[in-house]
Coordinates of C-alpha atoms in Angstrom, one line a residue:
M19 CA -33.3 49.2 12.6
G20 CA -30.9 51.8 11.3
S21 CA -33.6 54.6 11.2
K22 CA -34.7 53.8 14.7
V23 CA -31.1 54.1 16.0
E24 CA -30.8 57.5 14.3
L25 CA -34.1 58.6 15.9
F26 CA -32.8 57.6 19.4
A27 CA -29.6 59.5 18.7
R28 CA -31.5 62.7 17.8
I29 CA -33.8 62.4 20.9
R30 CA -30.8 61.9 23.2
R31 CA -28.9 64.8 21.6
D32 CA -31.9 67.3 21.9
A33 CA -32.4 66.3 25.5
R34 CA -28.7 66.7 26.2
V35 CA -28.1 70.0 24.4
E36 CA -31.4 71.8 24.7
G37 CA -32.7 70.3 27.9
L38 CA -36.2 69.6 26.4
S39 CA -38.8 67.8 28.4
I40 CA -40.2 64.4 27.5
R41 CA -43.4 66.1 26.3
A42 CA -41.5 68.5 24.1
L43 CA -39.2 65.8 22.7
A44 CA -42.2 63.7 21.8
R45 CA -43.9 66.6 20.1
R46 CA -40.7 67.6 18.1
H47 CA -40.0 64.0 16.9
G48 CA -43.5 62.9 16.4
V49 CA -43.4 59.9 18.7
G50 CA -45.0 58.8 21.9
R51 CA -43.6 59.5 25.3
R52 CA -42.9 55.8 25.9
I53 CA -40.4 55.9 22.9
V54 CA -38.8 59.0 24.3
R55 CA -38.3 57.3 27.7
L56 CA -36.8 54.3 26.0
A57 CA -34.4 56.5 24.0
L58 CA -33.3 58.3 27.1
D59 CA -32.7 55.0 29.0
S60 CA -30.6 53.3 26.3
A61 CA -29.0 54.4 23.0
E62 CA -29.8 50.9 21.5
P63 CA -33.4 50.4 20.5
P64 CA -35.0 47.3 22.1
P65 CA -35.4 44.3 19.8
R66 CA -38.7 43.9 18.0
K67 CA -40.9 41.3 19.6
T68 CA -42.0 38.5 17.3
P69 CA -45.5 37.3 18.1
V70 CA -45.7 33.6 19.0
R71 CA -48.0 31.9 16.6
V72 CA -50.4 29.5 18.2
A73 CA -51.7 26.7 16.0
R74 CA -55.1 26.5 17.5
Q75 CA -56.4 24.2 14.7
L76 CA -53.9 21.5 15.9
E77 CA -55.2 21.4 19.4
P78 CA -57.5 18.4 18.8
V79 CA -54.7 16.2 17.4
K80 CA -51.6 17.4 19.3
I81 CA -51.9 14.4 21.6
L82 CA -52.0 12.1 18.6
I83 CA -48.8 13.6 17.1
D84 CA -47.0 13.4 20.5
A85 CA -47.9 9.7 20.7
M86 CA -46.4 9.0 17.3
L87 CA -43.2 10.9 18.2
S88 CA -43.0 8.9 21.4
E89 CA -43.3 5.6 19.6
D90 CA -40.3 6.6 17.5
L91 CA -38.1 6.4 20.5
Q92 CA -38.3 2.6 20.4
A93 CA -38.5 2.2 16.6
P94 CA -35.5 1.5 14.3
R95 CA -33.8 4.6 13.0
K96 CA -34.9 4.0 9.4
Q97 CA -38.5 3.3 10.3
R98 CA -39.4 6.5 12.3
H99 CA -42.2 8.9 11.4
T100 CA -41.5 11.6 8.9
V101 CA -43.7 14.7 8.8
R102 CA -45.4 13.5 5.6
R103 CA -46.2 10.2 7.3
I104 CA -47.7 11.9 10.3
F105 CA -49.8 14.2 8.1
A106 CA -51.0 11.2 6.1
R107 CA -52.0 9.3 9.3
L108 CA -53.9 12.2 10.7
A109 CA -56.0 12.3 7.5
D110 CA -56.4 8.6 6.9
E111 CA -56.8 7.2 10.4
H112 CA -58.5 10.2 12.2
G113 CA -60.1 12.1 9.4
F114 CA -58.3 15.3 10.4
T115 CA -57.9 17.9 7.6
G116 CA -58.1 21.1 9.6
A117 CA -54.5 22.1 9.3
S118 CA -52.0 22.5 6.5
Y119 CA -48.8 20.5 6.0
S120 CA -46.6 23.4 7.0
T121 CA -48.5 23.8 10.3
V122 CA -47.9 20.1 11.1
R123 CA -44.3 20.4 10.1
D124 CA -43.6 23.4 12.3
Y125 CA -45.1 21.7 15.3
V126 CA -43.3 18.4 14.7
R127 CA -39.9 20.1 14.4
V128 CA -40.2 21.6 17.8
K129 CA -42.0 18.8 19.6
R130 CA -39.6 16.0 18.4
V131 CA -36.6 17.8 20.0
E132 CA -38.5 18.2 23.3
I133 CA -39.5 14.5 23.4
E134 CA -36.0 13.2 22.6
A135 CA -34.5 15.6 25.1
G136 CA -36.9 14.4 27.8
A137 CA -35.9 10.8 27.1
G138 CA -32.2 11.6 27.3
R139 CA -31.7 11.5 23.5
G140 CA -30.8 15.0 22.8
P141 CA -28.3 16.0 20.1
E142 CA -24.8 14.8 20.9
V143 CA -22.4 17.4 22.1
F144 CA -18.7 17.3 21.1
V145 CA -16.1 18.7 23.5
P146 CA -13.0 20.2 21.8
Q147 CA -9.9 18.2 22.7
E148 CA -6.2 19.0 23.0
H149 CA -3.7 16.3 22.0
A150 CA -0.3 16.4 23.7
P151 CA 2.7 16.1 21.4
G152 CA 3.9 12.5 20.9
A153 CA 1.1 11.1 23.0
E154 CA -1.6 9.8 20.6
A155 CA -2.1 8.4 17.1
E156 CA -5.0 7.0 15.1
V157 CA -5.2 4.1 12.6
D158 CA -7.8 3.1 10.1
F159 CA -8.3 1.1 6.8
G160 CA -10.2 2.3 3.7
D161 CA -11.1 0.8 0.4
V162 CA -9.3 1.9 -2.7
W163 CA -9.4 0.7 -6.3
V164 CA -6.1 0.4 -8.3
D165 CA -5.5 -0.5 -12.0
L166 CA -2.9 -3.1 -11.2
A167 CA -1.0 -4.3 -14.3
G168 CA -4.1 -3.4 -16.4
V169 CA -6.6 -5.1 -14.1
R170 CA -8.9 -3.1 -11.8
T171 CA -8.3 -4.5 -8.4
R172 CA -9.8 -3.7 -5.0
C173 CA -7.0 -2.9 -2.5
Y174 CA -6.9 -1.4 1.0
L175 CA -5.4 2.0 2.2
F176 CA -3.7 1.8 5.6
A177 CA -3.6 5.2 7.3
F178 CA -1.6 6.1 10.5
R179 CA -2.0 9.7 11.8
L180 CA -0.4 11.5 14.7
S181 CA -3.1 13.3 16.6
H182 CA -1.0 16.4 17.6
S183 CA 0.8 17.3 14.3
G184 CA -1.4 15.5 11.8
K185 CA 1.6 13.8 10.3
A186 CA 0.3 10.8 8.4
V187 CA 1.7 7.6 6.8
H188 CA -0.2 5.8 4.0
R189 CA 0.3 2.4 2.4
V190 CA -1.7 0.4 0.0
Y191 CA -2.0 -3.4 0.5
P192 CA -3.8 -6.2 -1.4
T193 CA -5.5 -7.3 1.9
C194 CA -6.7 -5.7 5.2
G195 CA -5.7 -8.8 7.1
Q196 CA -3.5 -8.9 10.2
E197 CA -0.3 -9.1 8.2
A198 CA -1.0 -5.8 6.5
F199 CA -2.2 -4.3 9.7
L200 CA 1.1 -5.1 11.5
E201 CA 3.3 -4.2 8.5
G202 CA 1.6 -0.8 8.2
H203 CA 2.4 -0.1 11.8
I204 CA 6.1 -1.1 11.3
D205 CA 6.4 1.2 8.3
A206 CA 4.7 4.0 10.2
F207 CA 7.0 3.7 13.2
D208 CA 10.1 3.7 10.8
V209 CA 8.9 6.8 9.0
I210 CA 8.1 8.9 12.1
G211 CA 11.1 7.5 14.0
G212 CA 9.2 6.6 17.2
I213 CA 6.0 5.3 18.9
P214 CA 3.2 7.3 20.5
A215 CA 3.8 7.3 24.2
R216 CA 0.2 7.2 25.5
H217 CA -2.0 5.1 23.1
I218 CA -3.2 4.5 19.5
R219 CA -6.9 4.7 18.7
Y220 CA -8.6 1.8 16.7
D221 CA -11.9 0.5 15.6
N222 CA -12.9 -2.9 16.9
L223 CA -11.2 -4.5 13.8
S224 CA -10.7 -8.3 13.8
S225 CA -7.0 -8.0 13.3
A226 CA -6.7 -6.9 16.9
V227 CA -10.0 -7.7 18.6
T228 CA -11.6 -11.1 18.7
K229 CA -14.6 -10.2 20.9
V230 CA -16.2 -7.0 22.2
L231 CA -17.2 -7.4 25.8
Y232 CA -20.5 -5.4 26.0
G233 CA -21.3 -3.9 29.3
G234 CA -17.7 -3.9 30.3
G235 CA -16.7 -0.5 29.2
R236 CA -13.9 -0.7 26.7
Q237 CA -12.8 -4.2 27.6
R238 CA -11.9 -6.4 24.6
T239 CA -10.7 -9.9 24.0
E240 CA -7.6 -9.3 21.9
N241 CA -5.9 -11.4 19.3
E242 CA -2.9 -13.2 20.8
R243 CA -0.4 -12.1 18.1
W244 CA -1.7 -8.6 18.3
V245 CA -0.9 -8.6 22.1
L246 CA 2.6 -9.9 21.3
F247 CA 3.1 -7.1 18.7
R248 CA 2.0 -4.2 20.9
S249 CA 3.9 -5.7 23.8
H250 CA 7.1 -5.8 21.7
F251 CA 6.7 -2.2 20.6
G252 CA 5.5 -1.0 24.0
F253 CA 2.2 1.0 23.3
D254 CA -1.4 0.7 24.5
P255 CA -4.5 0.5 22.3
F256 CA -7.6 2.6 22.8
Y257 CA -10.7 1.0 21.3
C258 CA -13.5 3.2 20.1
E259 CA -17.2 2.5 20.8
P260 CA -18.7 0.0 18.3
G261 CA -20.6 1.3 15.3
I262 CA -21.1 4.9 14.1
S263 CA -21.4 6.2 17.6
G264 CA -17.6 5.7 18.0
A265 CA -16.5 7.1 14.7
H266 CA -16.0 10.6 16.2
E267 CA -13.5 9.2 18.7
K268 CA -10.9 8.9 15.9
G269 CA -12.4 11.5 13.6
G270 CA -8.9 12.7 12.5
V271 CA -8.0 9.6 10.7
E272 CA -11.6 9.0 9.5
G273 CA -11.4 12.2 7.6
E274 CA -7.8 11.6 6.6
V275 CA -8.6 8.4 4.6
G276 CA -11.2 10.2 2.5
R277 CA -9.1 13.3 2.0
F278 CA -6.1 11.4 0.9
R279 CA -8.1 9.2 -1.4
R280 CA -9.8 12.2 -3.1
N281 CA -6.6 14.2 -3.5
F282 CA -4.0 11.5 -4.5
L283 CA -5.9 8.4 -5.6
T284 CA -8.4 10.0 -7.9
P285 CA -8.5 9.2 -10.8
V286 CA -7.8 5.5 -10.2
P287 CA -4.0 5.1 -10.3
A288 CA -2.5 2.8 -12.9
V289 CA 0.6 0.9 -11.8
E290 CA 2.4 -2.3 -12.6
S291 CA 2.8 -3.3 -8.9
L292 CA 1.8 -2.2 -5.4
A293 CA 5.5 -1.6 -4.7
E294 CA 5.5 1.1 -7.4
L295 CA 2.3 2.6 -5.9
N296 CA 3.7 2.6 -2.4
G297 CA 6.8 4.4 -3.7
K298 CA 4.6 7.2 -4.9
L299 CA 2.7 7.2 -1.6
R300 CA 6.0 7.8 0.2
A301 CA 6.7 10.8 -2.0
W302 CA 3.2 12.2 -1.5
D303 CA 3.5 11.8 2.3
R304 CA 6.7 13.8 2.3
S305 CA 5.0 16.6 0.2
E306 CA 2.2 16.8 2.8
D307 CA 4.7 18.2 5.3
S308 CA 4.2 21.7 3.7
R309 CA 0.4 21.5 4.2
R310 CA -1.5 23.5 6.9
I311 CA -4.4 21.9 8.7
G312 CA -7.4 24.2 9.1
N313 CA -6.4 27.6 10.5
R314 CA -3.1 26.4 12.1
I315 CA -0.2 28.8 11.8
N316 CA 2.5 26.0 11.5
T317 CA 2.7 23.4 8.7
V318 CA 2.4 19.7 9.4
G319 CA 6.2 19.3 9.0
Q320 CA 6.9 22.1 11.5
D321 CA 4.5 20.7 14.1
F322 CA 5.9 17.2 13.6
A323 CA 9.5 18.4 14.1
A324 CA 8.4 19.8 17.5
E325 CA 6.5 16.5 18.3
R326 CA 9.2 14.0 17.4
P327 CA 11.3 14.3 20.6
Y328 CA 8.3 13.3 22.6
L329 CA 7.9 10.0 20.8
A330 CA 9.0 6.7 22.5
P331 CA 12.0 5.0 20.8
V332 CA 11.5 2.1 18.4
P333 CA 12.9 -1.2 19.7
V334 CA 16.2 -2.3 18.1
E335 CA 15.0 -5.9 17.7
G336 CA 12.8 -6.4 14.6
F337 CA 9.4 -8.1 14.5
D338 CA 8.2 -10.4 11.7
P339 CA 4.7 -9.2 10.8
G340 CA 4.0 -12.2 8.6
L341 CA 1.4 -14.8 9.4
V342 CA 3.2 -18.1 10.0
L343 CA 2.0 -21.1 8.0
T344 CA 3.5 -24.6 7.5
P345 CA 2.4 -26.0 4.1
R346 CA 3.8 -29.1 2.5
V347 CA 5.8 -29.0 -0.8
D348 CA 4.0 -31.0 -3.5
R349 CA 5.6 -33.0 -6.3
S350 CA 5.7 -29.8 -8.6
A351 CA 7.8 -28.0 -5.9
L352 CA 4.9 -25.8 -5.2
I353 CA 3.3 -24.7 -1.9
S354 CA -0.3 -23.5 -1.4
V355 CA -0.7 -20.3 0.5
R356 CA -4.2 -18.9 0.9
T357 CA -5.5 -19.0 -2.7
A358 CA -2.2 -18.9 -4.6
R359 CA 0.8 -21.3 -5.2
Y360 CA 4.5 -20.5 -5.0
S361 CA 7.6 -22.4 -6.0
V362 CA 10.5 -23.6 -3.8
P363 CA 13.7 -25.4 -4.7
V364 CA 13.0 -28.9 -5.9
R365 CA 15.1 -30.5 -3.1
F366 CA 12.3 -29.7 -0.6
I367 CA 9.6 -31.8 -2.4
G368 CA 7.6 -33.7 0.1
R369 CA 8.8 -31.7 3.1
R370 CA 7.0 -29.1 5.3
V371 CA 8.4 -25.6 5.2
R372 CA 7.7 -22.5 7.2
V373 CA 6.1 -19.6 5.5
S374 CA 5.9 -16.0 6.7
L375 CA 2.9 -14.5 4.8
R376 CA 3.3 -10.7 4.6
A377 CA 1.1 -8.1 3.1
T378 CA 3.3 -7.6 -0.1
E379 CA 5.5 -10.7 -0.1
I380 CA 5.9 -14.2 1.2
R381 CA 9.1 -15.7 2.7
V382 CA 9.7 -19.4 2.8
F383 CA 12.1 -20.9 5.4
D384 CA 13.6 -24.3 6.0
G385 CA 14.2 -24.0 9.7
R386 CA 15.9 -20.6 10.0
T387 CA 17.3 -20.6 6.5
L388 CA 15.5 -18.5 3.9
I389 CA 15.0 -20.6 0.8
A390 CA 12.6 -18.6 -1.3
T391 CA 11.0 -15.1 -1.6
H392 CA 8.1 -14.2 -3.7
P393 CA 5.9 -11.1 -4.2
R394 CA 2.4 -11.8 -2.9
T395 CA 0.1 -12.8 -5.7
V396 CA -3.2 -10.8 -5.7
A397 CA -5.1 -12.9 -8.2
R398 CA -7.1 -15.8 -6.9
G399 CA -5.6 -19.1 -8.0
G400 CA -2.5 -17.5 -9.3
Q401 CA 1.0 -19.0 -9.4
C402 CA 4.4 -17.4 -8.8
V403 CA 7.1 -19.7 -10.1
Q404 CA 10.9 -19.0 -10.2
L405 CA 13.0 -20.7 -12.9
D406 CA 16.0 -21.0 -10.6
H407 CA 14.1 -23.4 -8.4
Y408 CA 13.9 -26.0 -11.2
L409 CA 17.4 -25.8 -12.7
E410 CA 18.7 -29.1 -11.2
V411 CA 15.8 -31.2 -12.5
L412 CA 15.8 -29.4 -15.9
R413 CA 19.4 -30.4 -16.3
I414 CA 18.2 -34.0 -16.2
K415 CA 15.0 -33.3 -18.2
P416 CA 16.1 -30.6 -20.7
G417 CA 13.0 -31.2 -22.9
A418 CA 10.7 -29.8 -20.1
L419 CA 12.2 -26.3 -20.3
P420 CA 10.6 -24.8 -23.5
G421 CA 7.0 -25.2 -22.3
S422 CA 7.5 -24.7 -18.6
T423 CA 5.6 -22.2 -16.5
A424 CA 8.8 -21.1 -14.9
L425 CA 10.3 -20.1 -18.2
S426 CA 7.2 -18.2 -19.2
Q427 CA 7.2 -16.2 -16.0
A428 CA 10.9 -15.6 -16.2
R429 CA 10.5 -14.1 -19.6
A430 CA 7.6 -12.0 -18.5
S431 CA 9.5 -10.6 -15.5
G432 CA 12.6 -9.9 -17.5
V433 CA 14.8 -12.4 -15.6
F434 CA 15.2 -14.5 -18.8
T435 CA 16.4 -11.8 -21.2
P436 CA 16.7 -11.7 -25.0
A437 CA 20.5 -12.4 -24.5
H438 CA 19.6 -15.7 -22.9
D439 CA 17.3 -16.6 -25.8
A440 CA 20.0 -15.7 -28.3
F441 CA 22.5 -17.9 -26.4
W442 CA 20.1 -20.8 -26.3
A443 CA 19.4 -20.6 -30.0
A444 CA 23.1 -20.4 -30.9
V445 CA 24.1 -23.3 -28.6
R446 CA 21.3 -25.6 -29.9
K447 CA 22.6 -25.1 -33.5
T448 CA 26.0 -26.3 -32.5
D449 CA 25.3 -28.9 -29.8
G450 CA 21.7 -30.0 -30.4
D451 CA 18.6 -29.4 -28.3
A452 CA 19.4 -31.5 -25.3
A453 CA 23.1 -30.6 -24.9
G454 CA 22.4 -27.0 -25.8
T455 CA 19.7 -26.7 -23.2
R456 CA 22.0 -28.2 -20.6
E457 CA 24.7 -25.6 -21.6
L458 CA 22.0 -22.9 -21.1
I459 CA 21.2 -24.2 -17.6
D460 CA 24.8 -24.1 -16.7
V461 CA 24.7 -20.4 -17.6
L462 CA 21.6 -19.9 -15.6
L463 CA 23.3 -21.4 -12.6
L464 CA 25.9 -18.6 -12.8
H465 CA 23.1 -16.2 -11.5
R466 CA 23.3 -17.8 -8.1
S467 CA 26.9 -16.6 -7.6
M468 CA 27.2 -13.6 -9.9
D469 CA 25.3 -10.4 -10.6
A470 CA 22.7 -10.6 -13.4
R471 CA 24.2 -7.8 -15.3
D472 CA 27.6 -9.4 -15.3
V473 CA 26.2 -12.7 -16.6
V474 CA 24.3 -10.9 -19.4
D475 CA 27.6 -9.1 -20.4
G476 CA 29.3 -12.5 -20.4
I477 CA 26.6 -14.0 -22.7
T478 CA 26.9 -11.0 -25.0
A479 CA 30.7 -11.4 -25.2
A480 CA 30.4 -15.1 -25.9
L481 CA 27.9 -14.6 -28.7
R482 CA 30.1 -11.9 -30.2
V483 CA 33.1 -14.2 -30.6
G484 CA 31.1 -17.3 -31.5
A485 CA 32.2 -19.3 -28.4
V486 CA 28.8 -20.3 -27.0
T487 CA 29.8 -22.3 -23.9
A488 CA 29.1 -21.8 -20.2
D489 CA 32.8 -21.6 -19.5
V490 CA 33.3 -18.7 -21.8
V491 CA 30.3 -16.9 -20.3
A492 CA 31.7 -17.4 -16.8
V493 CA 35.1 -16.0 -17.8
E494 CA 33.6 -13.0 -19.5
A495 CA 31.2 -12.4 -16.7
R496 CA 34.0 -12.5 -14.1
R497 CA 35.9 -9.9 -16.2
A498 CA 32.8 -7.7 -16.4
A499 CA 32.4 -8.0 -12.6
S500 CA 36.0 -6.9 -12.1
E501 CA 35.5 -3.9 -14.2
R502 CA 32.2 -3.0 -12.5
G503 CA 33.4 -3.8 -9.0
T504 CA 30.6 -6.3 -8.4
V505 CA 32.7 -9.4 -7.7
R506 CA 31.1 -11.4 -4.9
G507 CA 33.1 -13.1 -2.1
P508 CA 36.3 -12.0 -0.3
V509 CA 38.9 -10.0 -2.2
D510 CA 42.6 -10.9 -1.9
Q511 CA 44.2 -7.8 -0.6
S512 CA 47.7 -9.1 -1.3
G513 CA 47.2 -9.3 -5.1
P514 CA 48.2 -6.7 -7.6
G515 CA 46.8 -3.2 -7.5
P516 CA 44.3 -1.9 -10.1
A517 CA 47.1 -0.7 -12.3
E518 CA 48.7 -4.2 -12.4
I519 CA 45.6 -6.2 -13.2
V520 CA 46.0 -7.8 -16.7
Q521 CA 42.7 -7.8 -18.6
H522 CA 42.1 -11.1 -20.5
R523 CA 39.5 -11.6 -23.2
V524 CA 38.2 -14.6 -25.0
L525 CA 39.1 -14.3 -28.7
S526 CA 38.0 -16.3 -31.7
L527 CA 41.1 -17.8 -33.3
T528 CA 39.3 -18.3 -36.6
Q529 CA 38.3 -14.6 -36.6
R530 CA 41.8 -13.6 -35.7
R531 CA 43.4 -15.8 -38.4
F532 CA 41.4 -14.4 -41.3
A533 CA 41.2 -10.9 -39.9
D534 CA 42.1 -8.0 -42.1
P535 CA 45.5 -6.7 -41.0
A536 CA 43.9 -3.2 -40.9
A537 CA 41.4 -4.4 -38.3
V538 CA 43.3 -6.8 -36.1
I539 CA 41.4 -8.0 -33.0
A540 CA 42.6 -6.7 -29.6
G541 CA 45.6 -5.1 -31.1
L542 CA 47.3 -8.4 -32.0
P543 CA 49.4 -8.6 -35.2
A544 CA 48.0 -10.6 -38.1
D545 CA 49.0 -14.3 -38.2
K546 CA 51.2 -14.8 -41.3
R547 CA 52.2 -18.4 -40.7
P548 CA 51.5 -20.9 -43.6
L549 CA 48.6 -23.2 -43.4
P550 CA 49.5 -26.6 -41.7
S551 CA 50.7 -29.5 -44.0
M552 CA 50.9 -33.3 -43.6
T553 CA 53.9 -33.7 -45.9
A554 CA 56.4 -34.1 -43.1
Y555 CA 54.3 -36.8 -41.4
D556 CA 53.9 -38.7 -44.7
R557 CA 57.7 -39.2 -44.8
L558 CA 57.6 -41.2 -41.6
L559 CA 55.6 -44.0 -43.3
R560 CA 57.5 -47.3 -43.9
F561 CA 56.5 -47.6 -47.5
P562 CA 56.1 -44.1 -48.8
D563 CA 55.7 -45.2 -52.5
R564 CA 53.1 -47.8 -51.7
A565 CA 51.2 -45.4 -49.4
A566 CA 49.8 -43.7 -52.5
A567 CA 48.8 -46.9 -54.4
P568 CA 46.4 -49.7 -53.2
D569 CA 47.9 -53.2 -52.5
P570 CA 47.2 -55.9 -55.2
V571 CA 44.8 -58.6 -54.4
P572 CA 46.7 -61.9 -53.7
A573 CA 45.8 -65.1 -55.6
R574 CA 44.1 -68.0 -53.8
E575 CA 46.1 -71.2 -53.3
G576 CA 45.2 -74.3 -55.4
N577 CA 43.7 -72.3 -58.2
A578 CA 45.6 -71.8 -61.5
S579 CA 44.9 -68.8 -63.6

């Protein structure tokens, strides 16, 4: 092509400068007069014509190939003819071997498109779309595996993405049920500080749709609680077409789930709890504000800052995303929720309670009073038991504490600390097993009204001075709370100021009495009083001389010695 362009340029220059005729130009440059005329008409040489190959050897079987391709219009997608299958059928069924495989392949490639286009099944065309700021968002779930407390567990990644800016919110839940679906929306609305004003795009997922009405456009029968949720927050849903054909209608979030999983959840994350993982996801979402999508000039954070004013406000009133259940409390003070069991205070045994089952926790209510909160148990058949729920019955049955499930889980979670164990061991040495365990339970009851750190400080102080009683722990815990400023309840403003508060400590009198004067406890002087004596009390006896000697045995009457 380059040499022909140069030839055309020389011909045009000679004609322009020297005024040569077509015959003379053809003779000088050694070309035909047709080429000269083409050069004089246009500086760009005409494209080279590619001859159309006609596969004459296929003429006898073209009608057979066309029939096979037409049959494919009604066949399942995975059972349509491949080129190899067509080539094999021509040879096996019709004895045709007059054409090569490549010849059949070239004909099928062109003819298949013509037949599908004639039946209205041509390639789908996508029209570029513009998304107004604050108008639309997309939501989807994706599978993700997590090493949860050392166990590889299948979880679900919730993704919410604003269509205009690309700002996305991600959360991982142990389920993709409706409670996780609603909770993910609430978290997303809180993060972006608003609600899309036009609509949010969804698959036909069962958390929102109970029935797809075919033939009725995008009409759906929706879940009643989902209708209540979107009515509360004031947004409209947009349901995509069922199946793969509707995936492109929310292609932004479809690609977002995979991109986020590859970049942040690979390799498989290892965490102790989903709360820990979701804390990391919040940090990763914030770091995404500096990312640029495609060839955009602005970052995600810059586009989101411009989009935020167009979002609808979030309602002031909250919405409980939990699934409401009403199980009965069994004789072990446990309720069954889905495939797990959770404890409640023993005073509710035999009664029905109301449970709000959320994606990451469950809340148990008696009427409107919250009586228990547990993290949601992922393991099938698992138990979540709190020691505090059994303290009243353990005070009556102290022997049940050492082997109880509640104590085992309290130790594992760190609620029952080594300080508690040390106090329990010390008090059992002095008071015995039953009385010592009851004393420990009195200490555990302090956690209901005092901060856990203050109670542990009180236990440590009681062990230090050798006064292992619940009263001493309470006094020392209150002193620690005053120093830390964690005292619960109203504060008397008329009392002395901080400079006037007198600090009191529990002291061991035995330790103080025999202390070395060089290391006196709490700055007190050594006790130099003599040891107590009973001499003064002995003087008060009626017969002091006889008090030291035993009385003689009197003789019996009637007997002579």
